[in-house]
PDB file of C-alpha atoms in Angstrom:
ATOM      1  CA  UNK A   1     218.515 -21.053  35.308  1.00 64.00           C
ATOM      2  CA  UNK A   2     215.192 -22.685  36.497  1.00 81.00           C
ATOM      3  CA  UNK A   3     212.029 -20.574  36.936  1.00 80.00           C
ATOM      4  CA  UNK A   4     212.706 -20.201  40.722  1.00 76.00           C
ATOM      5  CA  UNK A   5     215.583 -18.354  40.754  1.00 74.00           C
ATOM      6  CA  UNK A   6     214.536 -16.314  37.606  1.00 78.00           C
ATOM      7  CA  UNK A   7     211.252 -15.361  40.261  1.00 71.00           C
ATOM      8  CA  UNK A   8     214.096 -14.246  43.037  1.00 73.00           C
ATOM      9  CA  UNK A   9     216.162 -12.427  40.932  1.00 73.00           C
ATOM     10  CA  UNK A  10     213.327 -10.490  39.825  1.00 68.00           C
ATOM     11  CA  UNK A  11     211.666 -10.332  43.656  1.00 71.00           C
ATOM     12  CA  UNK A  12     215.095  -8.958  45.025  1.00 71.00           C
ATOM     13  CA  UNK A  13     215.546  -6.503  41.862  1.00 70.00           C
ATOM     14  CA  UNK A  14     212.182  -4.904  42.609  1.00 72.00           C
ATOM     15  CA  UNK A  15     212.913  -4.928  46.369  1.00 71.00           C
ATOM     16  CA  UNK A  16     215.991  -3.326  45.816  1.00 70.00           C
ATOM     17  CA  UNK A  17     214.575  -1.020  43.707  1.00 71.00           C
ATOM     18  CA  UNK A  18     212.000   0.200  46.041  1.00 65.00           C
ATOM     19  CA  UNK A  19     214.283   0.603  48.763  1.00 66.00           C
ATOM     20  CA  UNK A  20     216.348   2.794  46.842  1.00 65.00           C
ATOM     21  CA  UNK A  21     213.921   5.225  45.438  1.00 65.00           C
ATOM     22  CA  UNK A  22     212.602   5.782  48.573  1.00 61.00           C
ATOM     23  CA  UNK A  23     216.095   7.166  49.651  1.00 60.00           C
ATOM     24  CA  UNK A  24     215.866   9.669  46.650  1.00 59.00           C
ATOM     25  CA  UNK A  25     212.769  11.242  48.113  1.00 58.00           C
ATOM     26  CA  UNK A  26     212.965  14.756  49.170  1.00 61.00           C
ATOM     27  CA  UNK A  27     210.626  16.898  51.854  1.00 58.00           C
ATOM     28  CA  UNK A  28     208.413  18.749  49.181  1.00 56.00           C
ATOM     29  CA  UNK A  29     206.718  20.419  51.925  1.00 57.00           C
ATOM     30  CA  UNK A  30     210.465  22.479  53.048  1.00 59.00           C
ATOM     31  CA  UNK A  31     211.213  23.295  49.680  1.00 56.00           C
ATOM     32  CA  UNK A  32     207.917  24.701  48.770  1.00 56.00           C
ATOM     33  CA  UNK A  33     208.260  27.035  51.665  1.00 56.00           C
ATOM     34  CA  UNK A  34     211.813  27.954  50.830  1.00 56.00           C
ATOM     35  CA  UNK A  35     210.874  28.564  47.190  1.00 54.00           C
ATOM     36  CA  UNK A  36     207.958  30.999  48.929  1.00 54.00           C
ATOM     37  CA  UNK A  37     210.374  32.450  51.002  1.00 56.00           C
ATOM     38  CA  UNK A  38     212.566  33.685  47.880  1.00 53.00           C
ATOM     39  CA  UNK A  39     209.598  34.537  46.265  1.00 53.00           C
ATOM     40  CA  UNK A  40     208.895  37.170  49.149  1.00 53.00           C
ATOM     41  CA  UNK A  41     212.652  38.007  49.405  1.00 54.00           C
ATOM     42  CA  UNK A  42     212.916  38.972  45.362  1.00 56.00           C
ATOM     43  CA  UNK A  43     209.535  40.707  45.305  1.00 59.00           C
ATOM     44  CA  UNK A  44     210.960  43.255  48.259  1.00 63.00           C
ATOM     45  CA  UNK A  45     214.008  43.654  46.880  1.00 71.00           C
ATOM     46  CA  UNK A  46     212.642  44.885  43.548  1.00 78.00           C
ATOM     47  CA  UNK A  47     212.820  48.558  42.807  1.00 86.00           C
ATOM     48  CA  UNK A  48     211.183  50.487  40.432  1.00 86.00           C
ATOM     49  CA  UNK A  49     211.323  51.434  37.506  1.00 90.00           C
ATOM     50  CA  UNK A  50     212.398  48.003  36.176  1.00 89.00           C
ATOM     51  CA  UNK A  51     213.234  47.600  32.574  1.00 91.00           C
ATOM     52  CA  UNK A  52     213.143  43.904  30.977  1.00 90.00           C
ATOM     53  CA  UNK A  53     214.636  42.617  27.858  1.00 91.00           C
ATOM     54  CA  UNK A  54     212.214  40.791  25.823  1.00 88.00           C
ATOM     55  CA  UNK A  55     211.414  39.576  22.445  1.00 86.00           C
ATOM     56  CA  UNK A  56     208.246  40.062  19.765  1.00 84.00           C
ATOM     57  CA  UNK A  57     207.375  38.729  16.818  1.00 80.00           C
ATOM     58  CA  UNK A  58     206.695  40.425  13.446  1.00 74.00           C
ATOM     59  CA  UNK A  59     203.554  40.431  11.994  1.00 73.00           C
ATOM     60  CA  UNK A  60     204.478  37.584  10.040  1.00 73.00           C
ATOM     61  CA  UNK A  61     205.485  35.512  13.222  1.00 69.00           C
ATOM     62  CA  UNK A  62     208.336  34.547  11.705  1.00 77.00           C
ATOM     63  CA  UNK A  63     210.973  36.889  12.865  1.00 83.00           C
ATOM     64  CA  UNK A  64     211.651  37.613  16.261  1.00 85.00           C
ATOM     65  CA  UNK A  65     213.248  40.736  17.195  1.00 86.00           C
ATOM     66  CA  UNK A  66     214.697  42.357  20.877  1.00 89.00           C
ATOM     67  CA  UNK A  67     211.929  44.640  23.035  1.00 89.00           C
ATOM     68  CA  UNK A  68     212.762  46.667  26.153  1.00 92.00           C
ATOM     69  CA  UNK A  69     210.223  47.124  28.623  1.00 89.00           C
ATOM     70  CA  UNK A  70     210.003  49.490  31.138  1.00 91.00           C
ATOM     71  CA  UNK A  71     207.717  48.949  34.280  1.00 87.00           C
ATOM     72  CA  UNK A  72     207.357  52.463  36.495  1.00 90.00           C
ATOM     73  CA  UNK A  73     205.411  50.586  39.139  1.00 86.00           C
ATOM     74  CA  UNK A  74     204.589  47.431  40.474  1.00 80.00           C
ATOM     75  CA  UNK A  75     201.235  45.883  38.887  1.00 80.00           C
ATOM     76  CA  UNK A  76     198.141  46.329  40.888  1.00 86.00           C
ATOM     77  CA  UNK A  77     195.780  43.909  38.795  1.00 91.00           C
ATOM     78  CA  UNK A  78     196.266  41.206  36.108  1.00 92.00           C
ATOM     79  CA  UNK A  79     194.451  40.104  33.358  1.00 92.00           C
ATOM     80  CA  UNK A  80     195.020  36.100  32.289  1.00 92.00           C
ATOM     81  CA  UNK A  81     195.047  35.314  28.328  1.00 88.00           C
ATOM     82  CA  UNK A  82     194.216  32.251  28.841  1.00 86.00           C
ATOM     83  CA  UNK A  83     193.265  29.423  31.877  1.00 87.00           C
ATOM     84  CA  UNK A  84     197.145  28.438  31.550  1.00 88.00           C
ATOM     85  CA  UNK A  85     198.209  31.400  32.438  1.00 89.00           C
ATOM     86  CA  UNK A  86     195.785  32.143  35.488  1.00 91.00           C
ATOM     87  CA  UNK A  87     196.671  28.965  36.933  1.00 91.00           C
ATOM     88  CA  UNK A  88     200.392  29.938  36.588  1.00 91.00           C
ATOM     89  CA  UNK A  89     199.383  33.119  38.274  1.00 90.00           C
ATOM     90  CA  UNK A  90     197.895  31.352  41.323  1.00 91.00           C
ATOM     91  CA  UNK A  91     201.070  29.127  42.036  1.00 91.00           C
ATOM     92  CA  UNK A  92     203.249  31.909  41.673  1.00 85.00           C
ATOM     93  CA  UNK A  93     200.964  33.508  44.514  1.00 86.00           C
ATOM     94  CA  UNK A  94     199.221  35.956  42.982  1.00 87.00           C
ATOM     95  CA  UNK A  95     195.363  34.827  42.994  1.00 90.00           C
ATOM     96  CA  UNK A  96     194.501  37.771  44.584  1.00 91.00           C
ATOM     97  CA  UNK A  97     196.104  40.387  42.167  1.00 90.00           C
ATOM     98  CA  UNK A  98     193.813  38.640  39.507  1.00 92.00           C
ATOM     99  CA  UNK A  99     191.183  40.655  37.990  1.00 94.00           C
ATOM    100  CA  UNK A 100     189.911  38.212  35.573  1.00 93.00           C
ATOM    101  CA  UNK A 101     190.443  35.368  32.727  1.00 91.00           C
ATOM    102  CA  UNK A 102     189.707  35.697  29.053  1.00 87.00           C
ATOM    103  CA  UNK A 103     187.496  33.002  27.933  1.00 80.00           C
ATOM    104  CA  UNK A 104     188.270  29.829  26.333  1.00 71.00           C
ATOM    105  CA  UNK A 105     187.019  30.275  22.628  1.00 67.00           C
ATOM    106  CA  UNK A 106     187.098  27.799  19.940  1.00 64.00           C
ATOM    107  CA  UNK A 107     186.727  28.607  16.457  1.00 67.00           C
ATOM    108  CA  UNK A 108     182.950  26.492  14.890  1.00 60.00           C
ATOM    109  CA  UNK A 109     183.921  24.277  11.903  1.00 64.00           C
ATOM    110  CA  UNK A 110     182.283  25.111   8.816  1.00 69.00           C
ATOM    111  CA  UNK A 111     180.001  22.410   7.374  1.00 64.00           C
TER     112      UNK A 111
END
């Protein structure tokens, strides 16, 4: 094969690779307001009191074992751990339900 049609074959793989992703693409902007919608539809439909399965660790942290918890009302302010967490919070929509953030803390090495 000369270096020509090595430089086409690779031209019309790319091409034909572009073209084709751009097929895949989806409208983010519909499904974001879907996925809002069924937020709003599953918060409304929840009744109270709500009891959750769940799971703690021992004191060890090694063993996990199976926690029910029951919720007599809906929340009316939250408290973030940790930035991770608040900026969970805020995509699931619930920025204004925040009360605050624990700080970010690092241990200081000893010398």
């Amino acid at each position: 094969m000369t270096i020509s049609k090595i430089v086409k074959y690779f031209g019309l793989v790319a091409a034909s690779s572009l073209l084709l992703g751009a097929c895949g693409q989806e409208n983010t902007t519909e499904d974001q307001t879907n996925t809002d919608n069924k937020s709003t539809e599953q918060i409304a439909g929840t009744t109270f009191p709500l009891t959750l399965d769940n799971y703690t660790a021992s004191s060890e942290g090694a063993v996990f074992s199976e926690k029910e918890i029951t919720y007599e009302s809906s929340p009316k302010s939250i408290v973030a751990n940790n930035q991770g967490t608040a900026e969970l919070l805020i995509q699931l929509g619930l920025a204004e339900d925040i009360v605050g953030v624990a700080p970010y803390t690092v241990k200081a090495m000893k010398r």
